[in-house]
Amino acid sequence: MYREVQQQLTKTVQQVLKSTWDIDLETVPVEQPPDLSMGEFALPVAFELARKLRKAPRMIAAELAAKLRQALTPETGFASFEAAGAGYINVRVDRAGMALALAADGATTGTVDGKAADLRILVEHTSINPNKAAHVGHLRNAILGDTLVRILRAAGYSVDVQNYIDNTGVQVADVVVGFLHVEGKSRQEIDGLMARCDALGAEAREGRFDYLCWDLYARVSQWYSEGTEEQQRQRKALRYETLHAIERGESEVARVADSISTAVLRLHLLTMQRLGIEYDFLPRESEILHLKFWDRAFDLLKQSGVLYHESQGKNAGCWVMTRPDAKVTEGETDEDAKVIVRSNGTVTYVGKDIAYHLWKFGLLGADFGYRKFFEYPRHTCWISSTEGDVEHPHFGGAGAIYNVIDSRQSDPQANVVQALRGMGHQQAANRYTHFSYEMVALTPRCAMELGYHVSEEDQGRAYIEVSGRKGFGVKADDLLDKLTAATRSEVDARQPERAEAERQMIAKQIAIGALRYFMLKFTRGSVIAFDFKDALSFEGETGPYVQYTAVRARNIFRKAETTPEQALEAMREAGAGAMEDDVLWAIWLRAARREQALAATIQSAEPATIARHGFQLAQEFNNFYHKHHILTEEDPARRTLLLATAAVALRELTVLLHWMGIDVPEAM
RNA sequence: GGGCGAGUAGCUCAAUUGGAUAGAGCAACGGCCUUCUAAGCCGUAGGUUACAGGUUCGAUCCCUGUCUCGCCUACCA
């Protein structure tokens, strides 16, 4: 509705410009006036025309406003056009008309793009190395990724969610080395340990397998750097021996690695499930290796000339690729080229990643095997396999992809895109989005609270990077536990009459709301300096604030013994009056702009946009709630309008929270 | 050395991608519960948008230079 109105406006402006001054304007910028009293749309078009027409912007605006007034009469949904400021044209819409339309069809989301359904999108997120417990940094990734998925689906896209599992990397090898050589455990002992951990259940923390691995991983990293030089050399050799055994597969060591990484992976899935995050498919590096994806990709890369064999300089004997935007002088050796195949014939990580991405776009000519791995209440999560089940869904072959990976990976990501371009897959390269974001770090204070040693130098910094290798960070489940404990005590105090199970449920929902909103409210380019004080805050710009607002709105209907649907229906019958009250109109207008906010969020790939939109609506509702007492309103028409306003606010808040993966609790 | 990101109120962050008076939340101070829930609302105070130039009707945003911070930049994986 709002969108159609805006389109009609821009179209008419174009027509008027054409007929009056014979000017063709490709795009007509439409802005929002700084204040509601100025109207719903602001057109700065007169500024742009000032030079061309040799007239003052204000004059042009006045002239244009008059023309628009004639072209768009009140019957078309517009109320007024006025020249304002230095040359803006402020446009008012028929508020009541728009409100009635919103009351009728505003519940439908609508697609951002008419072709949305045709484009199959693959979003990859989480991708935690399966060798230790998940930490806050992984939470940012998973929450951003999951929210992106929800938003794309809301816009009508068909989305597959992947979680890439690097189960043959050096990180897994390190934990294997830890169990086998540092702790001297046999395979049977490790299996026994995992069985005991498993018996503890998902609720356990101490003794949980991924927690044990967390500590072990840190110890092994330490162990590599200890001892005599000879010992260090041997340990390093052991490390790579183990790594290569894992890569080859089919050995005792490889089987140990597989059971460890699978056990940790299951725990990661449970952790993410606590946050309402689910996956469709788990492609693993082991299959990329064993199904020889690279061999195919290597051929394709050689054929297309993306890779060339370097004969000179430091990379002599390697297959290398020119980096994006590299300045290469003809005849000179490109020392800065990216090595894809080492001189010993082994492929680098970027090489494997290129092969994997060719698969993602359906350009490899090979596929994974698939088997069932994890059951969610409503669907199955599949995992890659060399053999696989006979019947299975098909993943890959996507029209567009989003890789949710932190900004530290932007260089390798750019290399993959470069390779796609070099191979002539322009469209794939254009539809490859590195959804990058800055890391989560800890404030020095937070690190010290957790008992880590913080150097004098680090204490002076704004934040300290977390490090799985050092065992330095806040574990995801610990944080969720802490949040739930905090919300639980608050719920106990506020809702003493409710049953235990219900209070626990509410506490969990609020904890998730706090965490998810916290991770979303920062724009992607901002480093989150994590601190428990901020993360455990439930006031102001927080998830619980928005949830509380929705609960308040819903309580009105409980007390009034009616429903939001009935309230909206009642308004459709009674009319919206003149809708002159800006406090009410702010809410309706916010609702009208939901689609625009959704489109902007996708356009900029910035979930903070939708988070902010929700928060602002909550502020507007609380303002309304404070100024107008609905249930004691005596004028029936007025009461109907107030109730319908609460209904639309509740509807919008619920939708927006849902997009962020946040529930509205029963009570707060 | 090169690449990317950041520098905005005491603190943590926004700013519709170049628009009107740079906005929120914390923290501080002062008010508001006999009311649909105070996880709330209202108010006060807080700014040379790192610095210097430039582009133009108009710059936090674009360009040039300088400074500060972070990350990336190995034939490791």
mmCIF file of N, CA and C (backbone and C1' of nucleotides) in Angstrom, chain A residues 31 34 42 51 88 90 170 240 247 314 323 342-343 408 461 494 523 527 539-540 545 548 551-552 555 604 612 615 619 625-626 628 630 668, chain B residues 4-6 12-17 19-20 23-26 35-42 56-57 69-77:
data_model
loop_
_atom_site.group_PDB
_atom_site.id
_atom_site.type_symbol
_atom_site.label_atom_id
_atom_site.label_comp_id
_atom_site.label_asym_id
_atom_site.label_seq_id
_atom_site.Cartn_x
_atom_site.Cartn_y
_atom_site.Cartn_z
ATOM 1 N N GLU A 31 12.315 11.078 0.409
ATOM 2 C CA GLU A 31 12.817 10.966 1.772
ATOM 3 C C GLU A 31 11.683 11.078 2.772
ATOM 4 N N PRO A 34 11.813 15.145 8.601
ATOM 5 C CA PRO A 34 12.325 14.924 9.953
ATOM 6 C C PRO A 34 11.224 14.868 11.016
ATOM 7 N N ALA A 42 9.067 13.496 1.616
ATOM 8 C CA ALA A 42 9.743 14.748 1.291
ATOM 9 C C ALA A 42 10.479 14.562 -0.015
ATOM 10 N N ARG A 51 20.032 24.321 -10.825
ATOM 11 C CA ARG A 51 21.023 24.815 -11.778
ATOM 12 C C ARG A 51 20.488 24.735 -13.207
ATOM 13 N N TYR A 88 12.273 21.936 -0.367
ATOM 14 C CA TYR A 88 11.635 20.625 -0.301
ATOM 15 C C TYR A 88 10.188 20.728 -0.724
ATOM 16 N N ASN A 90 6.980 18.907 0.613
ATOM 17 C CA ASN A 90 6.464 17.973 1.607
ATOM 18 C C ASN A 90 5.094 17.467 1.190
ATOM 19 N N VAL A 170 43.186 -28.242 10.856
ATOM 20 C CA VAL A 170 44.229 -28.392 11.860
ATOM 21 C C VAL A 170 43.671 -28.236 13.286
ATOM 22 N N TYR A 240 51.163 -32.349 12.131
ATOM 23 C CA TYR A 240 50.870 -32.427 10.707
ATOM 24 C C TYR A 240 50.661 -33.854 10.231
ATOM 25 N N GLU A 247 42.958 -35.983 6.919
ATOM 26 C CA GLU A 247 42.579 -35.620 5.545
ATOM 27 C C GLU A 247 42.421 -36.858 4.666
ATOM 28 N N LYS A 314 59.564 -16.529 -5.399
ATOM 29 C CA LYS A 314 59.336 -17.293 -4.172
ATOM 30 C C LYS A 314 58.249 -18.347 -4.337
ATOM 31 N N ARG A 323 45.758 -11.869 -7.562
ATOM 32 C CA ARG A 323 44.792 -11.351 -6.583
ATOM 33 C C ARG A 323 43.893 -10.293 -7.211
ATOM 34 N N ARG A 342 50.351 -25.813 -3.792
ATOM 35 C CA ARG A 342 51.745 -25.664 -3.343
ATOM 36 C C ARG A 342 52.689 -26.444 -4.253
ATOM 37 N N SER A 343 53.964 -26.131 -4.109
ATOM 38 C CA SER A 343 54.948 -26.807 -4.963
ATOM 39 C C SER A 343 54.999 -28.310 -4.688
ATOM 40 N N ARG A 408 37.521 -10.753 8.934
ATOM 41 C CA ARG A 408 38.900 -11.225 8.824
ATOM 42 C C ARG A 408 39.068 -12.155 7.625
ATOM 43 N N ARG A 461 43.512 -1.118 26.240
ATOM 44 C CA ARG A 461 42.755 -1.200 24.990
ATOM 45 C C ARG A 461 41.253 -1.147 25.245
ATOM 46 N N ARG A 494 8.273 -10.841 39.502
ATOM 47 C CA ARG A 494 7.132 -10.163 38.889
ATOM 48 C C ARG A 494 5.911 -11.050 38.713
ATOM 49 N N THR A 523 25.567 -2.274 13.994
ATOM 50 C CA THR A 523 25.732 -2.484 12.559
ATOM 51 C C THR A 523 26.934 -3.410 12.365
ATOM 52 N N VAL A 527 32.817 -3.347 15.829
ATOM 53 C CA VAL A 527 33.315 -4.385 16.735
ATOM 54 C C VAL A 527 32.458 -4.349 17.998
ATOM 55 N N GLU A 539 16.903 -2.909 29.854
ATOM 56 C CA GLU A 539 16.186 -1.636 29.764
ATOM 57 C C GLU A 539 16.694 -0.834 28.579
ATOM 58 N N GLY A 540 15.854 0.066 28.102
ATOM 59 C CA GLY A 540 16.271 0.896 26.989
ATOM 60 C C GLY A 540 16.274 0.111 25.693
ATOM 61 N N TYR A 545 12.883 -4.839 26.127
ATOM 62 C CA TYR A 545 12.074 -3.621 26.020
ATOM 63 C C TYR A 545 11.011 -3.795 24.935
ATOM 64 N N TYR A 548 8.517 -6.474 26.021
ATOM 65 C CA TYR A 548 7.647 -5.930 27.060
ATOM 66 C C TYR A 548 6.557 -5.053 26.447
ATOM 67 N N VAL A 551 3.956 -7.269 25.042
ATOM 68 C CA VAL A 551 3.165 -7.864 26.126
ATOM 69 C C VAL A 551 2.151 -6.857 26.660
ATOM 70 N N ARG A 552 2.600 -5.621 26.812
ATOM 71 C CA ARG A 552 1.695 -4.565 27.262
ATOM 72 C C ARG A 552 0.521 -4.409 26.302
ATOM 73 N N ASN A 555 -1.903 -7.263 26.650
ATOM 74 C CA ASN A 555 -2.686 -7.238 27.887
ATOM 75 C C ASN A 555 -3.940 -6.378 27.760
ATOM 76 N N SER A 604 20.741 -3.443 1.976
ATOM 77 C CA SER A 604 22.015 -3.116 2.627
ATOM 78 C C SER A 604 22.587 -4.322 3.365
ATOM 79 N N ARG A 612 16.342 -1.733 14.596
ATOM 80 C CA ARG A 612 16.077 -0.337 14.948
ATOM 81 C C ARG A 612 14.622 0.043 14.655
ATOM 82 N N PHE A 615 12.574 -1.278 17.410
ATOM 83 C CA PHE A 615 12.769 -0.501 18.641
ATOM 84 C C PHE A 615 12.018 0.824 18.571
ATOM 85 N N GLN A 619 9.097 2.324 20.969
ATOM 86 C CA GLN A 619 9.104 3.651 21.597
ATOM 87 C C GLN A 619 7.803 4.398 21.290
ATOM 88 N N TYR A 625 0.888 4.591 24.618
ATOM 89 C CA TYR A 625 0.337 3.881 25.787
ATOM 90 C C TYR A 625 0.263 4.810 26.999
ATOM 91 N N HIS A 626 1.293 5.636 27.111
ATOM 92 C CA HIS A 626 1.348 6.552 28.248
ATOM 93 C C HIS A 626 0.372 7.701 28.089
ATOM 94 N N HIS A 628 -2.462 7.826 26.160
ATOM 95 C CA HIS A 628 -3.885 7.504 25.993
ATOM 96 C C HIS A 628 -4.262 6.277 26.801
ATOM 97 N N ILE A 630 -6.698 3.549 27.042
ATOM 98 C CA ILE A 630 -7.667 3.030 26.085
ATOM 99 C C ILE A 630 -8.955 2.545 26.735
ATOM 100 N N MET A 668 5.269 -10.579 31.326
ATOM 101 C CA MET A 668 6.616 -10.147 31.731
ATOM 102 C C MET A 668 6.549 -9.391 33.043
ATOM 103 P P C B 4 40.916 -0.808 0.055
ATOM 104 O "O5'" C B 4 40.177 -1.539 1.255
ATOM 105 C "C5'" C B 4 39.326 -2.642 1.001
ATOM 106 C "C4'" C B 4 38.849 -3.245 2.305
ATOM 107 C "C3'" C B 4 38.184 -2.285 3.280
ATOM 108 O "O3'" C B 4 36.849 -1.997 2.945
ATOM 109 C "C1'" C B 4 39.722 -3.627 4.453
ATOM 110 P P G B 5 36.287 -0.558 3.359
ATOM 111 O "O5'" G B 5 36.163 -0.663 4.940
ATOM 112 C "C5'" G B 5 35.225 -1.561 5.521
ATOM 113 C "C4'" G B 5 35.422 -1.624 7.012
ATOM 114 C "C3'" G B 5 35.277 -0.313 7.769
ATOM 115 O "O3'" G B 5 33.924 0.064 7.943
ATOM 116 C "C1'" G B 5 37.151 -1.468 8.587
ATOM 117 P P A B 6 33.613 1.634 8.053
ATOM 118 O "O5'" A B 6 34.187 1.989 9.496
ATOM 119 C "C5'" A B 6 33.612 1.419 10.658
ATOM 120 C "C4'" A B 6 34.447 1.728 11.875
ATOM 121 C "C3'" A B 6 34.611 3.202 12.228
ATOM 122 O "O3'" A B 6 33.472 3.717 12.884
ATOM 123 C "C1'" A B 6 36.697 2.112 12.390
ATOM 124 P P U B 12 33.262 3.673 24.503
ATOM 125 O "O5'" U B 12 31.883 2.935 24.233
ATOM 126 C "C5'" U B 12 31.590 1.676 24.834
ATOM 127 C "C4'" U B 12 30.262 1.171 24.331
ATOM 128 C "C3'" U B 12 30.062 1.266 22.831
ATOM 129 O "O3'" U B 12 30.697 0.200 22.156
ATOM 130 C "C1'" U B 12 28.133 2.076 23.931
ATOM 131 P P C B 13 30.952 0.333 20.562
ATOM 132 O "O5'" C B 13 29.466 0.442 20.001
ATOM 133 C "C5'" C B 13 29.170 1.143 18.831
ATOM 134 C "C4'" C B 13 27.677 1.328 18.766
ATOM 135 C "C3'" C B 13 27.138 1.922 17.473
ATOM 136 O "O3'" C B 13 26.967 0.912 16.508
ATOM 137 C "C1'" C B 13 26.153 3.025 19.321
ATOM 138 P P A B 14 26.910 1.295 14.950
ATOM 139 O "O5'" A B 14 25.429 1.825 14.804
ATOM 140 C "C5'" A B 14 25.188 3.186 14.534
ATOM 141 C "C4'" A B 14 23.712 3.427 14.467
ATOM 142 C "C3'" A B 14 23.278 4.177 13.220
ATOM 143 O "O3'" A B 14 22.918 3.293 12.191
ATOM 144 C "C1'" A B 14 22.568 5.360 15.130
ATOM 145 P P A B 15 23.354 3.638 10.658
ATOM 146 O "O5'" A B 15 22.703 5.069 10.418
ATOM 147 C "C5'" A B 15 21.290 5.223 10.430
ATOM 148 C "C4'" A B 15 20.949 6.684 10.360
ATOM 149 C "C3'" A B 15 21.590 7.447 9.187
ATOM 150 O "O3'" A B 15 20.809 7.326 8.016
ATOM 151 C "C1'" A B 15 21.952 8.632 11.194
ATOM 152 P P U B 16 21.598 7.391 6.628
ATOM 153 O "O5'" U B 16 20.449 7.025 5.589
ATOM 154 C "C5'" U B 16 20.121 5.672 5.354
ATOM 155 C "C4'" U B 16 18.688 5.548 4.921
ATOM 156 C "C3'" U B 16 18.285 6.463 3.774
ATOM 157 O "O3'" U B 16 18.653 5.913 2.527
ATOM 158 C "C1'" U B 16 16.665 6.569 5.475
ATOM 159 P P U B 17 18.850 6.918 1.296
ATOM 160 O "O5'" U B 17 20.015 6.141 0.557
ATOM 161 C "C5'" U B 17 20.911 6.905 -0.167
ATOM 162 C "C4'" U B 17 22.145 7.223 0.672
ATOM 163 C "C3'" U B 17 23.424 7.171 -0.164
ATOM 164 O "O3'" U B 17 24.358 8.126 0.372
ATOM 165 C "C1'" U B 17 23.597 5.651 1.600
ATOM 166 P P G B 19 21.693 12.177 2.643
ATOM 167 O "O5'" G B 19 21.749 13.476 3.539
ATOM 168 C "C5'" G B 19 20.678 13.769 4.411
ATOM 169 C "C4'" G B 19 20.422 15.255 4.441
ATOM 170 C "C3'" G B 19 18.981 15.613 4.798
ATOM 171 O "O3'" G B 19 19.000 16.829 5.523
ATOM 172 C "C1'" G B 19 19.489 16.508 2.696
ATOM 173 P P A B 20 19.183 16.713 7.126
ATOM 174 O "O5'" A B 20 18.631 18.159 7.480
ATOM 175 C "C5'" A B 20 19.142 19.320 6.833
ATOM 176 C "C4'" A B 20 18.134 20.434 6.969
ATOM 177 C "C3'" A B 20 17.548 20.603 8.373
ATOM 178 O "O3'" A B 20 17.313 22.001 8.591
ATOM 179 C "C1'" A B 20 15.801 20.227 6.836
ATOM 180 P P G B 23 18.954 15.902 15.812
ATOM 181 O "O5'" G B 23 17.805 14.842 16.106
ATOM 182 C "C5'" G B 23 17.804 14.178 17.318
ATOM 183 C "C4'" G B 23 17.877 12.693 17.038
ATOM 184 C "C3'" G B 23 17.736 11.869 18.298
ATOM 185 O "O3'" G B 23 16.358 11.631 18.523
ATOM 186 C "C1'" G B 23 19.572 11.100 16.991
ATOM 187 P P A B 24 15.883 11.503 20.016
ATOM 188 O "O5'" A B 24 16.028 9.942 20.241
ATOM 189 C "C5'" A B 24 16.878 9.469 21.209
ATOM 190 C "C4'" A B 24 17.031 7.997 21.066
ATOM 191 C "C3'" A B 24 17.439 7.338 22.365
ATOM 192 O "O3'" A B 24 16.286 6.986 23.098
ATOM 193 C "C1'" A B 24 18.975 6.729 20.665
ATOM 194 P P G B 25 16.281 7.211 24.640
ATOM 195 O "O5'" G B 25 17.179 6.003 25.137
ATOM 196 C "C5'" G B 25 16.868 4.669 24.747
ATOM 197 C "C4'" G B 25 17.997 3.770 25.133
ATOM 198 C "C3'" G B 25 18.585 4.045 26.501
ATOM 199 O "O3'" G B 25 17.775 3.459 27.499
ATOM 200 C "C1'" G B 25 20.335 3.832 24.947
ATOM 201 P P C B 26 18.049 3.787 29.008
ATOM 202 O "O5'" C B 26 19.370 2.957 29.229
ATOM 203 C "C5'" C B 26 20.042 3.066 30.459
ATOM 204 C "C4'" C B 26 21.485 2.679 30.309
ATOM 205 C "C3'" C B 26 22.332 3.358 31.363
ATOM 206 O "O3'" C B 26 22.254 2.616 32.576
ATOM 207 C "C1'" C B 26 23.324 3.700 29.259
ATOM 208 P P U B 35 -3.744 1.828 40.582
ATOM 209 O "O5'" U B 35 -4.285 2.365 39.173
ATOM 210 C "C5'" U B 35 -5.686 2.414 38.945
ATOM 211 C "C4'" U B 35 -5.937 2.504 37.467
ATOM 212 C "C3'" U B 35 -5.034 1.582 36.642
ATOM 213 O "O3'" U B 35 -5.781 0.994 35.593
ATOM 214 C "C1'" U B 35 -4.701 3.839 35.981
ATOM 215 P P C B 36 -5.803 -0.499 35.555
ATOM 216 O "O5'" C B 36 -5.431 -0.779 34.022
ATOM 217 C "C5'" C B 36 -6.149 -1.775 33.321
ATOM 218 C "C4'" C B 36 -5.433 -2.113 32.051
ATOM 219 C "C3'" C B 36 -3.929 -2.335 32.148
ATOM 220 O "O3'" C B 36 -3.671 -3.620 32.621
ATOM 221 C "C1'" C B 36 -4.530 -1.232 30.113
ATOM 222 P P U B 37 -2.200 -4.239 32.737
ATOM 223 O "O5'" U B 37 -1.153 -3.021 32.924
ATOM 224 C "C5'" U B 37 -0.919 -2.426 34.171
ATOM 225 C "C4'" U B 37 0.535 -2.568 34.562
ATOM 226 C "C3'" U B 37 1.515 -1.784 33.698
ATOM 227 O "O3'" U B 37 2.487 -1.192 34.550
ATOM 228 C "C1'" U B 37 2.218 -4.014 33.865
ATOM 229 P P A B 38 2.904 0.340 34.385
ATOM 230 O "O5'" A B 38 4.459 0.389 34.733
ATOM 231 C "C5'" A B 38 5.437 0.064 33.772
ATOM 232 C "C4'" A B 38 6.812 0.134 34.382
ATOM 233 C "C3'" A B 38 6.932 -0.700 35.649
ATOM 234 O "O3'" A B 38 8.279 -1.182 35.769
ATOM 235 C "C1'" A B 38 7.351 1.555 36.154
ATOM 236 P P A B 39 8.638 -2.671 35.344
ATOM 237 O "O5'" A B 39 9.576 -2.446 34.069
ATOM 238 C "C5'" A B 39 10.804 -1.758 34.221
ATOM 239 C "C4'" A B 39 11.723 -2.151 33.101
ATOM 240 C "C3'" A B 39 11.119 -1.923 31.728
ATOM 241 O "O3'" A B 39 12.149 -1.604 30.800
ATOM 242 C "C1'" A B 39 11.624 -4.203 31.999
ATOM 243 P P G B 40 12.404 -0.011 30.542
ATOM 244 O "O5'" G B 40 10.927 0.581 30.498
ATOM 245 C "C5'" G B 40 10.047 0.233 29.417
ATOM 246 C "C4'" G B 40 8.769 1.014 29.560
ATOM 247 C "C3'" G B 40 8.911 2.528 29.415
ATOM 248 O "O3'" G B 40 8.920 2.921 28.061
ATOM 249 C "C1'" G B 40 7.657 2.048 31.355
ATOM 250 P P C B 41 9.721 4.204 27.608
ATOM 251 O "O5'" C B 41 8.778 5.345 28.171
ATOM 252 C "C5'" C B 41 7.490 5.562 27.617
ATOM 253 C "C4'" C B 41 6.822 6.714 28.311
ATOM 254 C "C3'" C B 41 7.599 8.022 28.267
ATOM 255 O "O3'" C B 41 7.424 8.712 27.042
ATOM 256 C "C1'" C B 41 6.874 7.616 30.473
ATOM 257 P P C B 42 8.636 9.597 26.470
ATOM 258 O "O5'" C B 42 8.549 10.888 27.405
ATOM 259 C "C5'" C B 42 7.380 11.676 27.399
ATOM 260 C "C4'" C B 42 7.490 12.764 28.435
ATOM 261 C "C3'" C B 42 8.759 13.598 28.369
ATOM 262 O "O3'" C B 42 8.710 14.575 27.352
ATOM 263 C "C1'" C B 42 8.334 12.999 30.616
ATOM 264 P P U B 56 32.129 22.511 -7.285
ATOM 265 O "O5'" U B 56 30.949 21.802 -6.507
ATOM 266 C "C5'" U B 56 30.099 20.824 -7.106
ATOM 267 C "C4'" U B 56 28.704 20.945 -6.538
ATOM 268 C "C3'" U B 56 28.180 22.380 -6.609
ATOM 269 O "O3'" U B 56 26.782 22.448 -6.787
ATOM 270 C "C1'" U B 56 28.381 21.711 -4.348
ATOM 271 P P C B 57 26.134 23.893 -7.091
ATOM 272 O "O5'" C B 57 25.560 24.341 -5.684
ATOM 273 C "C5'" C B 57 25.342 25.730 -5.378
ATOM 274 C "C4'" C B 57 24.408 25.831 -4.206
ATOM 275 C "C3'" C B 57 24.835 25.016 -2.988
ATOM 276 O "O3'" C B 57 25.735 25.742 -2.173
ATOM 277 C "C1'" C B 57 22.564 24.569 -3.469
ATOM 278 P P C B 69 48.188 3.835 17.411
ATOM 279 O "O5'" C B 69 46.839 2.999 17.412
ATOM 280 C "C5'" C B 69 46.060 2.907 18.600
ATOM 281 C "C4'" C B 69 44.765 2.206 18.306
ATOM 282 C "C3'" C B 69 44.873 0.858 17.610
ATOM 283 O "O3'" C B 69 45.279 -0.183 18.475
ATOM 284 C "C1'" C B 69 43.149 2.112 16.616
ATOM 285 P P G B 70 46.053 -1.448 17.867
ATOM 286 O "O5'" G B 70 44.896 -2.273 17.132
ATOM 287 C "C5'" G B 70 43.833 -2.810 17.906
ATOM 288 C "C4'" G B 70 42.772 -3.354 16.994
ATOM 289 C "C3'" G B 70 43.232 -4.390 15.990
ATOM 290 O "O3'" G B 70 43.395 -5.664 16.566
ATOM 291 C "C1'" G B 70 41.821 -2.838 14.915
ATOM 292 P P C B 71 44.494 -6.665 15.959
ATOM 293 O "O5'" C B 71 43.794 -7.197 14.640
ATOM 294 C "C5'" C B 71 42.570 -7.930 14.707
ATOM 295 C "C4'" C B 71 41.952 -8.039 13.342
ATOM 296 C "C3'" C B 71 42.827 -8.702 12.282
ATOM 297 O "O3'" C B 71 42.801 -10.109 12.368
ATOM 298 C "C1'" C B 71 41.892 -6.744 11.387
ATOM 299 P P C B 72 44.090 -10.943 11.956
ATOM 300 O "O5'" C B 72 44.086 -10.787 10.367
ATOM 301 C "C5'" C B 72 43.053 -11.381 9.600
ATOM 302 C "C4'" C B 72 43.154 -10.937 8.169
ATOM 303 C "C3'" C B 72 44.444 -11.273 7.449
ATOM 304 O "O3'" C B 72 44.469 -12.622 7.011
ATOM 305 C "C1'" C B 72 43.860 -9.052 6.974
ATOM 306 P P U B 73 45.871 -13.375 6.892
ATOM 307 O "O5'" U B 73 46.635 -12.558 5.766
ATOM 308 C "C5'" U B 73 46.166 -12.578 4.425
ATOM 309 C "C4'" U B 73 46.992 -11.640 3.591
ATOM 310 C "C3'" U B 73 48.480 -11.952 3.585
ATOM 311 O "O3'" U B 73 48.755 -12.953 2.630
ATOM 312 C "C1'" U B 73 48.148 -9.639 3.922
ATOM 313 P P A B 74 50.196 -13.484 2.381
ATOM 314 O "O5'" A B 74 49.758 -15.017 2.345
ATOM 315 C "C5'" A B 74 50.261 -15.789 3.361
ATOM 316 C "C4'" A B 74 51.755 -15.928 3.206
ATOM 317 C "C3'" A B 74 52.256 -17.273 2.733
ATOM 318 O "O3'" A B 74 53.563 -17.188 2.237
ATOM 319 C "C1'" A B 74 52.634 -17.053 5.058
ATOM 320 P P C B 75 53.868 -17.538 0.779
ATOM 321 O "O5'" C B 75 53.474 -19.076 0.622
ATOM 322 C "C5'" C B 75 52.170 -19.466 0.209
ATOM 323 C "C4'" C B 75 52.048 -20.972 0.316
ATOM 324 C "C3'" C B 75 52.598 -21.549 1.604
ATOM 325 O "O3'" C B 75 51.792 -22.643 1.999
ATOM 326 C "C1'" C B 75 53.717 -22.512 -0.225
ATOM 327 P P C B 76 50.703 -22.254 3.149
ATOM 328 O "O5'" C B 76 51.449 -22.333 4.540
ATOM 329 C "C5'" C B 76 52.257 -23.427 4.923
ATOM 330 C "C4'" C B 76 51.950 -23.797 6.336
ATOM 331 C "C3'" C B 76 50.700 -24.647 6.518
ATOM 332 O "O3'" C B 76 50.982 -26.016 6.282
ATOM 333 C "C1'" C B 76 50.703 -22.893 8.118
ATOM 334 P P A B 77 50.162 -26.787 5.313
ATOM 335 O "O5'" A B 77 48.976 -27.135 6.291
ATOM 336 C "C5'" A B 77 47.752 -27.567 5.814
ATOM 337 C "C4'" A B 77 46.666 -27.277 6.832
ATOM 338 C "C3'" A B 77 45.296 -27.124 6.190
ATOM 339 O "O3'" A B 77 44.668 -28.397 6.040
ATOM 340 C "C1'" A B 77 45.711 -25.249 7.565
#
